[in-house]
């Protein structure tokens, strides 16, 4: 899932055009929030706010929430829930993926929708249900937290052999094996 990153000036220009095309002004706050979301890849409003405040200390958290709400309404960002707590935002252009969340260690791995294509097809064919992959989160246990097949028994929560990579920690998450 490696992507070639567009140059920042092209990305910002694209955001400016999208905002104007939808009838919205390009404000410094909107630009800073979009830049923060892009830098973080996935971030809670508080994480996005902290990122914005490194550049503009006067931008408060209510402005961050209002801006995220507007940007989501006009289709520039989207959110998902990766567990209990605040939603996690990312650019809508990057929304076509599934989150795998380990209940033991908190590791988050992104996979492409092709990995669950049979499920998407079955839901559509059997139930007429169109799946929104951008909001799909699957909870379970990562390979490091699952007991080896030879043990046959389960490990207890907290006995995971992998280093803790909770989404709010340094080693946040992986994208098909890469740390986000």
Short mmCIF file of C-alpha atoms in Angstrom, two decimals:
data_model
loop_
_atom_site.label_atom_id
_atom_site.label_comp_id
_atom_site.label_asym_id
_atom_site.label_seq_id
_atom_site.Cartn_x
_atom_site.Cartn_y
_atom_site.Cartn_z
CA UNK A 1 0.00 0.00 0.00
CA UNK A 2 2.93 2.28 -0.53
CA UNK A 3 1.89 5.56 -2.04
CA UNK A 4 4.01 8.19 -3.66
CA UNK A 5 3.43 11.35 -1.66
CA UNK A 6 2.43 14.37 -3.74
CA UNK A 7 4.39 17.53 -3.16
CA UNK A 8 2.90 19.65 -0.34
CA UNK A 9 2.22 22.69 -2.56
CA UNK A 10 0.19 20.54 -5.00
CA UNK A 11 -1.78 19.00 -2.14
CA UNK A 12 -2.54 22.39 -0.58
CA UNK A 13 -3.53 23.82 -3.95
CA UNK A 14 -5.88 20.86 -4.43
CA UNK A 15 -7.45 21.48 -1.02
CA UNK A 16 -7.86 25.17 -1.83
CA UNK A 17 -9.62 24.30 -5.08
CA UNK A 18 -11.89 21.76 -3.34
CA UNK A 19 -12.92 24.23 -0.65
CA UNK A 20 -13.62 27.03 -3.14
CA UNK A 21 -15.52 24.67 -5.48
CA UNK A 22 -17.83 23.84 -2.59
CA UNK A 23 -18.38 27.51 -1.75
CA UNK A 24 -16.07 27.75 1.28
CA UNK A 25 -13.29 30.19 2.00
CA UNK A 26 -9.76 28.94 2.43
CA UNK A 27 -8.92 29.93 6.00
CA UNK A 28 -5.62 29.39 7.79
CA UNK A 29 -7.40 27.15 10.32
CA UNK A 30 -8.81 24.89 7.59
CA UNK A 31 -5.42 24.65 5.91
CA UNK A 32 -3.67 23.86 9.21
CA UNK A 33 -6.20 21.18 10.12
CA UNK A 34 -5.91 19.53 6.69
CA UNK A 35 -2.12 19.65 6.89
CA UNK A 36 -2.20 18.11 10.38
CA UNK A 37 -4.54 15.32 9.29
CA UNK A 38 -2.25 14.58 6.33
CA UNK A 39 0.89 14.58 8.52
CA UNK A 40 -0.64 12.35 11.19
CA UNK A 41 -2.27 10.00 8.67
CA UNK A 42 -4.75 9.04 11.42
CA UNK A 43 -5.38 11.35 14.36
CA UNK A 44 -7.91 12.16 17.03
CA UNK A 45 -9.16 15.74 17.29
CA UNK A 46 -6.83 16.21 20.27
CA UNK A 47 -3.81 14.94 18.32
CA UNK A 48 -4.76 17.12 15.35
CA UNK A 49 -5.18 20.09 17.71
CA UNK A 50 -1.75 19.52 19.24
CA UNK A 51 -0.23 19.38 15.75
CA UNK A 52 -2.00 22.59 14.69
CA UNK A 53 -0.98 24.38 17.88
CA UNK A 54 2.68 23.80 17.09
CA UNK A 55 2.18 26.33 14.29
CA UNK A 56 -0.74 28.42 15.55
CA UNK A 57 -1.10 28.47 19.34
CA UNK A 58 -4.31 30.52 19.16
CA UNK A 59 -6.36 27.77 17.51
CA UNK A 60 -8.45 26.12 20.22
CA UNK A 61 -9.94 22.64 20.32
CA UNK A 62 -13.48 23.82 19.55
CA UNK A 63 -12.17 25.29 16.27
CA UNK A 64 -10.53 21.94 15.51
CA UNK A 65 -13.81 20.07 16.11
CA UNK A 66 -15.86 22.55 14.03
CA UNK A 67 -13.32 22.43 11.21
CA UNK A 68 -13.20 18.63 11.20
CA UNK A 69 -17.00 18.50 11.15
CA UNK A 70 -17.15 20.85 8.16
CA UNK A 71 -14.34 19.06 6.31
CA UNK A 72 -16.14 15.76 6.84
CA UNK A 73 -19.47 17.17 5.64
CA UNK A 74 -17.87 18.33 2.39
CA UNK A 75 -16.02 15.05 1.90
CA UNK A 76 -12.41 16.10 2.51
CA UNK A 77 -11.83 14.05 5.68
CA UNK A 78 -13.52 11.04 7.17
CA UNK A 79 -13.43 9.37 10.55
CA UNK A 80 -13.51 5.90 11.96
CA UNK A 81 -13.74 4.45 15.44
CA UNK A 82 -10.77 2.31 16.38
CA UNK A 83 -12.12 1.41 19.79
CA UNK A 84 -13.60 3.36 22.65
CA UNK A 85 -12.89 7.05 22.79
CA UNK A 86 -12.50 9.79 20.24
CA UNK A 87 -12.89 9.10 16.54
CA UNK A 88 -9.79 8.98 14.35
CA UNK A 89 -9.69 11.22 11.29
CA UNK A 90 -7.86 10.77 8.00
CA UNK A 91 -8.03 12.30 4.54
CA UNK A 92 -11.02 11.06 2.55
CA UNK A 93 -8.70 10.30 -0.37
CA UNK A 94 -6.99 7.73 1.89
CA UNK A 95 -10.18 6.19 3.28
CA UNK A 96 -10.33 3.01 1.21
CA UNK A 97 -8.85 0.58 3.73
CA UNK A 98 -9.84 -1.68 6.61
CA UNK A 99 -8.44 -1.34 10.13
CA UNK A 100 -7.45 -4.47 12.03
CA UNK A 101 -7.26 -3.66 15.75
CA UNK A 102 -5.65 -6.06 18.21
CA UNK A 103 -7.67 -6.15 21.42
CA UNK A 104 -4.61 -7.26 23.42
CA UNK A 105 -1.80 -4.91 22.40
CA UNK A 106 -3.70 -2.18 20.54
CA UNK A 107 -1.76 -2.57 17.28
CA UNK A 108 -3.64 -1.18 14.30
CA UNK A 109 -2.91 -2.59 10.87
CA UNK A 110 -4.38 -1.27 7.63
CA UNK A 111 -5.20 -3.62 4.81
CA UNK A 112 -6.67 -2.95 1.40
CA UNK A 113 -10.31 -3.76 0.68
CA UNK A 114 -9.28 -6.62 -1.63
CA UNK A 115 -8.45 -8.67 1.47
CA UNK A 116 -12.14 -8.69 2.42
CA UNK A 117 -13.62 -8.66 -1.08
CA UNK A 118 -15.39 -12.03 -0.51
CA UNK A 119 -17.14 -10.57 2.55
CA UNK A 120 -18.12 -7.39 0.67
CA UNK A 121 -19.48 -9.50 -2.20
CA UNK A 122 -21.39 -11.84 0.12
CA UNK A 123 -22.99 -8.93 2.00
CA UNK A 124 -24.08 -7.38 -1.27
CA UNK A 125 -25.35 -10.58 -2.91
CA UNK A 126 -27.08 -12.08 0.14
CA UNK A 127 -28.37 -8.95 1.85
CA UNK A 128 -28.24 -6.15 -0.73
CA UNK A 129 -25.87 -4.37 1.66
CA UNK A 130 -23.31 -1.94 0.26
CA UNK A 131 -20.26 -1.91 2.55
CA UNK A 132 -18.54 1.34 3.55
CA UNK A 133 -14.99 0.03 3.78
CA UNK A 134 -13.71 3.43 4.94
CA UNK A 135 -15.46 2.90 8.26
CA UNK A 136 -14.73 -0.80 8.66
CA UNK A 137 -12.76 -1.83 11.72
CA UNK A 138 -12.21 -5.47 12.61
CA UNK A 139 -11.24 -6.34 16.17
CA UNK A 140 -9.33 -9.47 17.11
CA UNK A 141 -5.81 -10.57 18.01
CA UNK A 142 -2.67 -9.88 16.02
CA UNK A 143 -0.20 -12.61 15.08
CA UNK A 144 2.09 -11.65 17.98
CA UNK A 145 -0.70 -11.91 20.55
CA UNK A 146 -2.25 -15.16 19.32
CA UNK A 147 -0.91 -18.27 20.97
CA UNK A 148 1.17 -20.54 18.74
CA UNK A 149 -0.92 -23.33 17.21
CA UNK A 150 1.11 -25.92 19.14
CA UNK A 151 0.09 -24.38 22.51
CA UNK A 152 -3.60 -24.73 21.83
CA UNK A 153 -4.37 -22.48 24.78
CA UNK A 154 -5.08 -18.81 24.85
CA UNK A 155 -2.84 -16.14 26.25
CA UNK A 156 -4.40 -13.81 28.74
CA UNK A 157 -4.84 -10.14 27.89
CA UNK A 158 -1.65 -8.32 28.71
CA UNK A 159 0.54 -11.35 27.97
CA UNK A 160 1.11 -10.36 24.35
CA UNK A 161 4.67 -10.91 23.17
CA UNK A 162 4.68 -7.87 20.91
CA UNK A 163 5.71 -4.44 22.20
CA UNK A 164 2.68 -2.34 23.02
CA UNK A 165 1.76 -0.28 19.97
CA UNK A 166 -1.42 1.35 21.15
CA UNK A 167 -2.77 3.82 18.57
CA UNK A 168 -2.00 6.72 20.88
CA UNK A 169 1.61 5.68 21.48
CA UNK A 170 4.86 6.27 19.60
CA UNK A 171 4.71 3.19 17.36
CA UNK A 172 1.09 3.90 16.51
CA UNK A 173 0.00 1.56 13.83
CA UNK A 174 1.06 -0.37 10.80
CA UNK A 175 -0.01 -0.04 7.20
CA UNK A 176 0.44 -3.50 5.78
CA UNK A 177 3.44 -3.93 8.04
CA UNK A 178 4.62 -0.30 8.06
CA UNK A 179 4.42 1.96 11.12
CA UNK A 180 2.10 4.88 10.42
#
